[in-house]
XYZ file of C-alpha atoms in Angstrom:
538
model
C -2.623 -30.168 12.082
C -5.508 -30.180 14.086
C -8.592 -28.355 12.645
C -10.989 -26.482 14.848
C -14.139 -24.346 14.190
C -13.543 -20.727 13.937
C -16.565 -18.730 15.257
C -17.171 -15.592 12.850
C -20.258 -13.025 12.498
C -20.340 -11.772 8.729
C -22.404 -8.868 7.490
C -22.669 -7.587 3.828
C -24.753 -4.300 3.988
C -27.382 -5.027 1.509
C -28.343 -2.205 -1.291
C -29.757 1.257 -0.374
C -29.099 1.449 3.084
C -28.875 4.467 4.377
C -25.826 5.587 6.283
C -25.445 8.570 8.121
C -21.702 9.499 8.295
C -18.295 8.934 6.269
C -17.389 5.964 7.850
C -18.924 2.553 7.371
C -18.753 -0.951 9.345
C -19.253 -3.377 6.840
C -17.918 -6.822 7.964
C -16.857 -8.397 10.790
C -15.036 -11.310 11.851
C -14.594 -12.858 15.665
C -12.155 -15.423 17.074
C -13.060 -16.577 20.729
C -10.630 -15.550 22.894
C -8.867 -14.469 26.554
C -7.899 -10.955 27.549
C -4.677 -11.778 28.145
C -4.074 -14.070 25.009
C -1.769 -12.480 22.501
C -3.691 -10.667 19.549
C -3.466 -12.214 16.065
C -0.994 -10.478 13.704
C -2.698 -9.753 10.824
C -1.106 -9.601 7.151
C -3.151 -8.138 3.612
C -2.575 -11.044 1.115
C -3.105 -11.215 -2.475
C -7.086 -12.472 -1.759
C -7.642 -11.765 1.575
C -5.673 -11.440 5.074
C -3.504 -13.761 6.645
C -3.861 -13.881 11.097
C -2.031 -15.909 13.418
C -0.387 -15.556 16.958
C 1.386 -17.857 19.338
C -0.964 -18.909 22.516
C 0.661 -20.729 25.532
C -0.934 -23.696 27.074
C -3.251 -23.743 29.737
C -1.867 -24.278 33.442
C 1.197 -25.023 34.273
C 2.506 -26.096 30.639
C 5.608 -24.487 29.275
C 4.382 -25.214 25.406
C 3.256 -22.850 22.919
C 1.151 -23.930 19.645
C 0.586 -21.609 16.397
C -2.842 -20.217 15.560
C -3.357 -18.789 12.364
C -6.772 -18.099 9.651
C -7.262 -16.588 6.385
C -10.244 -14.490 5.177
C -11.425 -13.353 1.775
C -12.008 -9.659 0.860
C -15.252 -9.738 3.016
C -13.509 -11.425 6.033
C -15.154 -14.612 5.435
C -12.993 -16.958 7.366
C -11.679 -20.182 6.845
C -11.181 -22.913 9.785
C -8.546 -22.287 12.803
C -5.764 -23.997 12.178
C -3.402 -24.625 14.839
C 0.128 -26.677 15.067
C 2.468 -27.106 18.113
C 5.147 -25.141 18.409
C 8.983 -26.918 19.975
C 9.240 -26.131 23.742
C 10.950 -22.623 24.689
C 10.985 -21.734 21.046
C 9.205 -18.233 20.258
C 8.373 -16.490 17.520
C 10.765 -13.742 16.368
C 9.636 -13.034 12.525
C 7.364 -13.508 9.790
C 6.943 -12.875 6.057
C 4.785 -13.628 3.513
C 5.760 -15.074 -0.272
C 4.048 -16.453 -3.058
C 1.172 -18.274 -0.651
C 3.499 -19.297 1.898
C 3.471 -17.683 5.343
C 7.128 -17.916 6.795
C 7.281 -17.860 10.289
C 11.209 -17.463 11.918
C 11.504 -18.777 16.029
C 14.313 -18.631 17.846
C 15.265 -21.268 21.249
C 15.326 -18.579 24.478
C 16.515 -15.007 24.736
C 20.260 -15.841 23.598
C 21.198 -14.304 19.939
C 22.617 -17.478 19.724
C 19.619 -19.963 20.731
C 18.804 -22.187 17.731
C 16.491 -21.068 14.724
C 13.821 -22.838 12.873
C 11.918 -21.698 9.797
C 8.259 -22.272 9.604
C 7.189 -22.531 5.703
C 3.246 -22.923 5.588
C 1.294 -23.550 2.376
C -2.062 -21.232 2.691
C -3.965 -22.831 0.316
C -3.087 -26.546 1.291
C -1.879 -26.039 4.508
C 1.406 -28.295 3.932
C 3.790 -27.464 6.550
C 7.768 -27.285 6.026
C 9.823 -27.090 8.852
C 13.920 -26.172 8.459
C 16.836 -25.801 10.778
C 18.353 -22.223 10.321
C 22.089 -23.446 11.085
C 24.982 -21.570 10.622
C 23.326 -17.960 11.134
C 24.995 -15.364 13.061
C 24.824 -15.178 16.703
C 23.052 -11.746 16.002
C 19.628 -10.004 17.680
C 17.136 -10.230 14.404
C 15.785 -7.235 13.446
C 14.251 -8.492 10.082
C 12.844 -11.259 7.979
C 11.773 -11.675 4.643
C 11.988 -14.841 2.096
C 11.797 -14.354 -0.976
C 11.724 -17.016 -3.829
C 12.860 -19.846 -0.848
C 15.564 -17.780 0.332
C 15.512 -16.152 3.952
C 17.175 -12.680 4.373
C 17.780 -11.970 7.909
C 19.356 -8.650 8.907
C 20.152 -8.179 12.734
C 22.828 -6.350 15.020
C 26.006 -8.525 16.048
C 28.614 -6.427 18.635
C 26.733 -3.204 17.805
C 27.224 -3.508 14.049
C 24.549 -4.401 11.459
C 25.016 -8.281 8.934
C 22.556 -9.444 6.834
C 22.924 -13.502 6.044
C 20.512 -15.265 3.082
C 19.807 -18.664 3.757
C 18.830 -21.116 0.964
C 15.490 -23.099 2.822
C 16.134 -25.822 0.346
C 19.840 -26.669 0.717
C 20.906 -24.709 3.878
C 23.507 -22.390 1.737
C 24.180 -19.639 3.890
C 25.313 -16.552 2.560
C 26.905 -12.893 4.026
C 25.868 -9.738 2.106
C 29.518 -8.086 2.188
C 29.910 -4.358 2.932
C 27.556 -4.300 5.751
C 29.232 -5.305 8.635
C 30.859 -1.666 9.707
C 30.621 0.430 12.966
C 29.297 3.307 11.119
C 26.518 2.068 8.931
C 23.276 2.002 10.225
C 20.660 0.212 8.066
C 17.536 2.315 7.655
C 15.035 -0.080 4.917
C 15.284 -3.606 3.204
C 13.118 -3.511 -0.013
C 12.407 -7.242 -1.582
C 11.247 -7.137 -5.128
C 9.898 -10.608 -5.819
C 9.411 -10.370 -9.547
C 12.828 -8.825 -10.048
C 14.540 -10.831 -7.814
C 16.692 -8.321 -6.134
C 16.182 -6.773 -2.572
C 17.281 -2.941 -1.807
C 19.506 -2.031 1.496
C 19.318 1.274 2.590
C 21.868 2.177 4.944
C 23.573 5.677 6.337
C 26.864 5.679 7.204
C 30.013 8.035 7.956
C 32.498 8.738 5.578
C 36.222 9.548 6.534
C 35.511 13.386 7.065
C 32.520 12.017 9.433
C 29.936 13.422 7.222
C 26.461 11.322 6.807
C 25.836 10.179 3.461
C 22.881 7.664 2.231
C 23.412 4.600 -0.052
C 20.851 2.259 -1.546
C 22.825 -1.444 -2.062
C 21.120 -3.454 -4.321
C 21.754 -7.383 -3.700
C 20.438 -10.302 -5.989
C 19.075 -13.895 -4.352
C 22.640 -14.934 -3.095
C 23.477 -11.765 -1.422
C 25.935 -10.284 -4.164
C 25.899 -6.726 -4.972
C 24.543 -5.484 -8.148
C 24.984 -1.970 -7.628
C 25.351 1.114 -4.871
C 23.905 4.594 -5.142
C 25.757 6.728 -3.133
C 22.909 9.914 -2.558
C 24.856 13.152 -2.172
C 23.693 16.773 -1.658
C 26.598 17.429 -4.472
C 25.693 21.027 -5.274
C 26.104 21.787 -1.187
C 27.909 19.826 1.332
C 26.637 22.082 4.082
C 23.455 19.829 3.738
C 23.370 16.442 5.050
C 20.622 13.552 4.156
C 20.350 10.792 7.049
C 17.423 8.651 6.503
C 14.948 8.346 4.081
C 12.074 5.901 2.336
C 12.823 4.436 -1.326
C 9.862 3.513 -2.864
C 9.543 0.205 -5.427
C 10.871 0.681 -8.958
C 8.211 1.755 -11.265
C 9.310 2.488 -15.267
C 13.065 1.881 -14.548
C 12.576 4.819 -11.968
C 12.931 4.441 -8.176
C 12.790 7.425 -5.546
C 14.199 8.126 -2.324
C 12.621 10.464 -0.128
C 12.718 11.775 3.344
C 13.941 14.990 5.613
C 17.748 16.717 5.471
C 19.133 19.460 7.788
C 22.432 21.106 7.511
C 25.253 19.528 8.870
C 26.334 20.138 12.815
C 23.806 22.247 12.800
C 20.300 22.732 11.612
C 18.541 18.740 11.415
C 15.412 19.436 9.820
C 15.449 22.292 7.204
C 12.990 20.279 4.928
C 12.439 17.600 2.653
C 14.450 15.897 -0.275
C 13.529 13.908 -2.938
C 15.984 11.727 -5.502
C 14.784 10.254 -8.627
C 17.004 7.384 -9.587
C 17.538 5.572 -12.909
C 18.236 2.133 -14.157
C 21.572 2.949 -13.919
C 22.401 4.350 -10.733
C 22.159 7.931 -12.112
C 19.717 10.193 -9.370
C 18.806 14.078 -9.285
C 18.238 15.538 -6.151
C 15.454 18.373 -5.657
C 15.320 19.698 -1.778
C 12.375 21.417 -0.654
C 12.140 24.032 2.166
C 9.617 25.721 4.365
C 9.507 28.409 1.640
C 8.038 25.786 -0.563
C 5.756 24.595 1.626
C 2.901 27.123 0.989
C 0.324 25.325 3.511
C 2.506 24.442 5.998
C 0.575 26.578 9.161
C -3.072 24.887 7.651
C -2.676 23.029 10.898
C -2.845 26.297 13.183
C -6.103 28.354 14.110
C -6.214 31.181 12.031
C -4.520 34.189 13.731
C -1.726 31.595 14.346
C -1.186 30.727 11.807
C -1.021 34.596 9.690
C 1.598 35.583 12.926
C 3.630 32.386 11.881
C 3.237 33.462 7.725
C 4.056 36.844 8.428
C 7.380 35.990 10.876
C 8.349 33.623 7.858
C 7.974 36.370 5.269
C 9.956 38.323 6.773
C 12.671 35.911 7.418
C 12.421 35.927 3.996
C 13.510 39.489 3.335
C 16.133 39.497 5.230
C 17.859 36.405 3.945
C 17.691 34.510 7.748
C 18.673 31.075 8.108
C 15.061 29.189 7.685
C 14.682 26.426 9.626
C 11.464 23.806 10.715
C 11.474 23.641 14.599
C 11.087 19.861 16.117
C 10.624 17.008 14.237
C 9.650 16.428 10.623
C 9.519 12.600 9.334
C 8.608 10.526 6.482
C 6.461 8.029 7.105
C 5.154 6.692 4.056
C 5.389 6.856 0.009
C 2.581 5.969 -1.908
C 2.866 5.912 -5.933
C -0.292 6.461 -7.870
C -0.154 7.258 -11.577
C 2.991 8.700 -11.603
C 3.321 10.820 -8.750
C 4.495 10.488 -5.079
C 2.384 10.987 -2.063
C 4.780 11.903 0.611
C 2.970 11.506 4.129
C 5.282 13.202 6.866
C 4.324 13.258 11.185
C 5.518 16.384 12.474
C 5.685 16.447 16.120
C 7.851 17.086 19.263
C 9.191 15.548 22.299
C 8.690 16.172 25.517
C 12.628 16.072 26.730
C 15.498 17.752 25.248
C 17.550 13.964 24.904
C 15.674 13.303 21.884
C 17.265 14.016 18.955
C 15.571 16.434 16.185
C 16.041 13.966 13.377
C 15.501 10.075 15.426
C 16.557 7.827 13.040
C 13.721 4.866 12.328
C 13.949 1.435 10.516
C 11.106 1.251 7.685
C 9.747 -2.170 7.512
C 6.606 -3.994 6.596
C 5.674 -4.833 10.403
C 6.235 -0.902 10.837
C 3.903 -0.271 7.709
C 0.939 -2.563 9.055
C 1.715 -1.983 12.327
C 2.791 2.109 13.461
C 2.353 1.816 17.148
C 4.344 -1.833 17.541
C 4.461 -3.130 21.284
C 0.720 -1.789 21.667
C 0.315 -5.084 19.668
C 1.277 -7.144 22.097
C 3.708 -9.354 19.184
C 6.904 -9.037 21.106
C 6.815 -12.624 21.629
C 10.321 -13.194 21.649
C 11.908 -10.191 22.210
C 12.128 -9.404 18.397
C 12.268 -5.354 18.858
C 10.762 -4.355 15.307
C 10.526 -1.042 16.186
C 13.768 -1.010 17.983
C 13.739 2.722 19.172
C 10.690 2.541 21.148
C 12.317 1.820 24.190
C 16.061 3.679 24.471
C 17.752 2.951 27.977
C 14.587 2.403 29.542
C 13.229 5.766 29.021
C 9.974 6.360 28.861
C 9.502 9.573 26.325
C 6.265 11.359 25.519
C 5.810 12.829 21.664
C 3.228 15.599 21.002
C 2.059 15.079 17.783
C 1.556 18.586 15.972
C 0.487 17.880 11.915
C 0.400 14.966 9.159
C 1.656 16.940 5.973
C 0.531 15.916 3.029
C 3.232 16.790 -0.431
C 2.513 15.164 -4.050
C 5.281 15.292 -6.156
C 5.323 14.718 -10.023
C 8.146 11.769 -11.444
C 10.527 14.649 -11.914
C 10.169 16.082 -8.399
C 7.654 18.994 -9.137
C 5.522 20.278 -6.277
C 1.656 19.231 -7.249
C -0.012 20.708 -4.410
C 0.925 20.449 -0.290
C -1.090 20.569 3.073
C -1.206 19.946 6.686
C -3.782 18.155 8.706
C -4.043 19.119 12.450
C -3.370 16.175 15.165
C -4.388 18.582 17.939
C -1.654 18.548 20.256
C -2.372 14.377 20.686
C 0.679 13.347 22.779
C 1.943 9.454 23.129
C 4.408 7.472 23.901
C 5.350 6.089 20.621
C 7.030 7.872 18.307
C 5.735 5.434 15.035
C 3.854 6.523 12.242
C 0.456 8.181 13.664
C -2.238 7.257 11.111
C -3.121 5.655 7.839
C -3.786 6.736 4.204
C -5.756 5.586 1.711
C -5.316 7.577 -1.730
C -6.467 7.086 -5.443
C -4.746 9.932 -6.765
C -7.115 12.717 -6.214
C -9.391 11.551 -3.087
C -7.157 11.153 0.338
C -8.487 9.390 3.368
C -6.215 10.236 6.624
C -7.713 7.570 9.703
C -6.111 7.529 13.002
C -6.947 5.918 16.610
C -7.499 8.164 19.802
C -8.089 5.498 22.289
C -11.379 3.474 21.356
C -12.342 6.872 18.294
C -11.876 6.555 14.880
C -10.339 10.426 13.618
C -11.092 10.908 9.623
C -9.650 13.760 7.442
C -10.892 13.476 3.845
C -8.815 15.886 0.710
C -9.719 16.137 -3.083
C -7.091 17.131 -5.061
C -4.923 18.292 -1.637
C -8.017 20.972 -0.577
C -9.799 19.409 2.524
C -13.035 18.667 3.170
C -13.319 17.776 6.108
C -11.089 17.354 8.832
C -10.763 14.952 12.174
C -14.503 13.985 12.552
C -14.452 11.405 15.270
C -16.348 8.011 14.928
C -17.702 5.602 17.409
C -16.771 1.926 17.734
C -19.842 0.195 16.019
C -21.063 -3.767 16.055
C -22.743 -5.255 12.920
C -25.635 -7.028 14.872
C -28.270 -4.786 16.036
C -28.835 -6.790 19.133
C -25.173 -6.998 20.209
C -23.849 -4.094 22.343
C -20.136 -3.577 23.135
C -19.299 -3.401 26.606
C -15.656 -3.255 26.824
C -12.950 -2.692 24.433
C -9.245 -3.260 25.204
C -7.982 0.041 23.884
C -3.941 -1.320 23.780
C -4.907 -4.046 21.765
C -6.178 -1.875 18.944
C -4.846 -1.797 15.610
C -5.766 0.237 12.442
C -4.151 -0.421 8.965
C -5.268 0.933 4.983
C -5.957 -2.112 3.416
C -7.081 -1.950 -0.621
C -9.162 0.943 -2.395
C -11.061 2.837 0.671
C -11.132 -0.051 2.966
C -9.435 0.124 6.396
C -9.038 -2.967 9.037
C -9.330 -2.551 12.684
C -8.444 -5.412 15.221
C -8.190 -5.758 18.539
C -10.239 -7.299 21.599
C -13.599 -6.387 22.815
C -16.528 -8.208 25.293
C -19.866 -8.398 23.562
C -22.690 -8.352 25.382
C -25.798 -10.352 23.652
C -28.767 -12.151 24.553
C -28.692 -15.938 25.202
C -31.212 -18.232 24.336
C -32.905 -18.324 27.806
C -32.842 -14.642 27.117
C -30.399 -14.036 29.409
C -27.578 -11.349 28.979
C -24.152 -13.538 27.919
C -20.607 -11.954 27.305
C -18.453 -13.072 25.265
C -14.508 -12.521 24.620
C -13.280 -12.249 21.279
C -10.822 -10.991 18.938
C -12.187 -8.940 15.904
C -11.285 -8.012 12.668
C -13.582 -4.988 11.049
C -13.397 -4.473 7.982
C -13.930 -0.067 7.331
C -14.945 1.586 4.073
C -14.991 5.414 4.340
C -16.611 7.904 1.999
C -16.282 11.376 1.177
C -20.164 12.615 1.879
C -21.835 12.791 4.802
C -25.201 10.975 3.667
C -25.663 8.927 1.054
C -27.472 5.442 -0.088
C -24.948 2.597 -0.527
C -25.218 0.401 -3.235
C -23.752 -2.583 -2.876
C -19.889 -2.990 -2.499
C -17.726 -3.649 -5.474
C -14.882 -4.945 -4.836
């Protein structure tokens, strides 16, 4: 590998400065680069992150070559590392496991191009490289390795297979029960230090009703166990989707919106508690429960919509939450569940009320996807993002806000305005941070940072908008590329934000220079508006 000198500008802000505001630059790393080079991918690691993109060759050369850095907790970079990549191979998926960054390319546009797997060693930087034969001629919609095994899920004639291959002796094996027109597969959930990964799939049964299952698979792709979720005290209702969390005490959850079948998608929210043994209780929650629902309206709004709900009430109506209501996220934290839902609507009637999505960890670091720029290789991993070439627009309406005890008890609720923001991408709309009483809620509106801090679910302040801001006091921005832009919680109250900017600065014939670069900014945010920072503990 050839070694090159990565350019970075690091700033620890030193005790008792004074900062006016909640939200605070703190460091700040800086990788020279073009506008039109792909932005690094960036991945939290156990000390650090993890970046790295593909970059083509300058002029008229076909090849591609592999860029990638690590930082510690204060983005204090190590050297650019860079490897060539084989000719009209791109990259298609990534993982990290156990200080190895996997990296899965794929040989042109055809499902059925050759694969290679990338394996590369973060601390020495020894590089692996392995044929992927005998894989499925299938699009990939996911990849993960765990303990030297690859788990690839993708779509093959419209239907969903998932294939583990062995990176030490090439096994390949077929996860059975999978392979089915009517299952669609909704979350894959590796647990490295059990040594299982979780499917969660919908499917149809034989009365065409939508039921939820959670497959458990060990290493080798054999089943362990299903959980087959069931509204069982009323089949009227009907749960499609969902996010299971990790399993915590024996104890894993499932959580996410229901509706009533043929009729009514979204009538609330569900939540399953399931045991070591496959054994789950279902509690469903309703707009009736939701006692802050309207916090997101102006006032005399929101009484008109609390009074036409009361008296739905009385008079036994069927109560139902118009557009969309989704589950974006489930954070545990001593205990409990922080349930983080978007509600919003679309702007044409073609969209369904409840659209199913495909949880993974690229859709957890990265909500808005293609804005990215990462579809290198046509790896869709937010596949409905672009249906039939339609071009949709989504007005986002709230971020609600439930916290749920281990048994399914309603701790407190709320629901955080998004003003009427409308996109095109229907992805998770902003990021948490939560310790179990303080919440953090941090969102992009073009080159603004949007903050919404709770205690204990009452809020104290909501959406205050923050500029872009530079470390160096002589260094002004003069351009940022707004679709390059990326926000992501990253540990405690820290946030990332990466993208590309131009810097202007001062030469040393004291000249005005600009440079091109793509940052990483590391964000802490606080709960007052002024106070003296000590220095940061990490």
């Amino acid at each position: 590998m050839k070694k090159y000198i990565l350019a970075f500008v690091f700033a620890l802000l030193g005790p008792m400065d004074l900062v006016l505001g909640q939200v605070n630059f703190t460091h700040r790393v800086e990788v020279a680069t073009e506008w039109v080079d792909n932005n690094f991918i960036i991945l939290p690691s156990e000390n650090g992150t993890v970046a790295f993109r593909s970059v083509s060759s300058k002029g008229f050369n076909i090849s591609k070559k592999l860029q990638y850095f690590t930082t510690d907790r204060h983005l204090k970079a190590s050297k650019l590392m860079e490897f060539p990549l084989k000719d009209h191979f791109d990259l298609i998926g990534f993982d990290l496991d156990g200080g190895w960054l996997y990296l899965l390319l794929q040989k042109g546009d055809a499902y059925s191009g050759d694969k290679l797997i990338y394996g590369i060693n973060l601390e020495t930087q020894q590089l692996i490289e392995v044929e992927a034969e005998n894989i499925l001629d299938m699009e990939i919609r996911e990849f993960l390795v765990m303990d030297e095994k690859a788990i690839l899920m993708g779509m093959m004639e419209y239907r969903p297979a998932i294939q583990v291959f062995d990176l030490k002796n090439k096994n390949v094996y077929t996860v059975q029960g999978i392979y089915s027109n009517e299952v669609n597969i909704l979350q894959i959930r590796k647990d490295p230090e059990l040594k299982f990964f979780d499917v969660l799939v919908n499917r149809r049964d034989r009365f065409k009703r939508k039921t939820v299952s959670v497959l458990t698979f060990d290493e080798r792709g054999n089943k362990l166990r299903e959980v087959k979720i069931e509204p069982r005290k009323d089949p009227q209702l009907e749960i499609e989707e969902g996010l299971l969390t990790p399993v915590q005490d024996y104890i894993q959850a499932l959580i996410g919106p229901f509706g009533l079948r043929k009729r009514e998608p979204n009538k609330g929210i569900y939540f399953s508690r399931i045991n070591e043994f496959g054994e789950y209780k279902n509690r469903f929650y309703t707009l009736t429960d939701f006692e802050n629902f309207y916090n997101y309206l102006p006032e005399k709004q929101k009484a008109r919509r609390e009074r036409s709900l009361e008296k739905a009430i009385r008079k036994e109506k069927s109560i139902t939450i118009p557009n969309s209501l989704v589950t974006r996220e489930v954070i545990s934290k001593g205990g409990n569940f922080l349930v983080y839902n978007d509600y919003f609507m679309a702007s044409t009637s073609r969209f369904r009320q409840r659209d199913v999505i495909y949880h993974n960890d690229f859709y957890r670091y990265y909500p808005d996807g293609f804005r990215n720029q990462v579809n290198l290789g046509g790896y869709t991993w937010y596949n409905s993002r672009s249906r039939e070439g339609v071009n949709y627009q989504y007005k986002y309406l709230a971020a609600q806000f439930l916290l749920l005890d281990q048994q399914g008890n309603m701790i407190w609720d709320n629901t955080l305005s998004l003003q009427d923001l409308i996109t095109a991408n229907p992805g998770k709309f902003g990021e948490v941070s939560f310790d179990g009483d303080n919440l953090f809620y941090m969102y992009l509106e073009e080159d603004k940072l949007n903050l919404t801090h709770l205690f204990g679910g009452e809020v104290k302040f909501e959406n205050q908008e923050f500029e872009l801001e530079l470390l160096a006091k002589n260094e002004r921005i003069k351009e940022t590329q707004v679709e390059s832009l990326s926000l992501m919680w990253w540990y405690d109250h820290y946030f990332l934000l990466s993208g590309k900017q131009q810097i202007r600065f001062q030469g040393e014939d004291a000249r005005e220079r600009v440079r091109e670069v793509f940052f990483i900014t590391k964000i802490k945010v606080d709960g007052q508006l002024d106070r003296a920072l000590t220095q940061e503990e990490n």
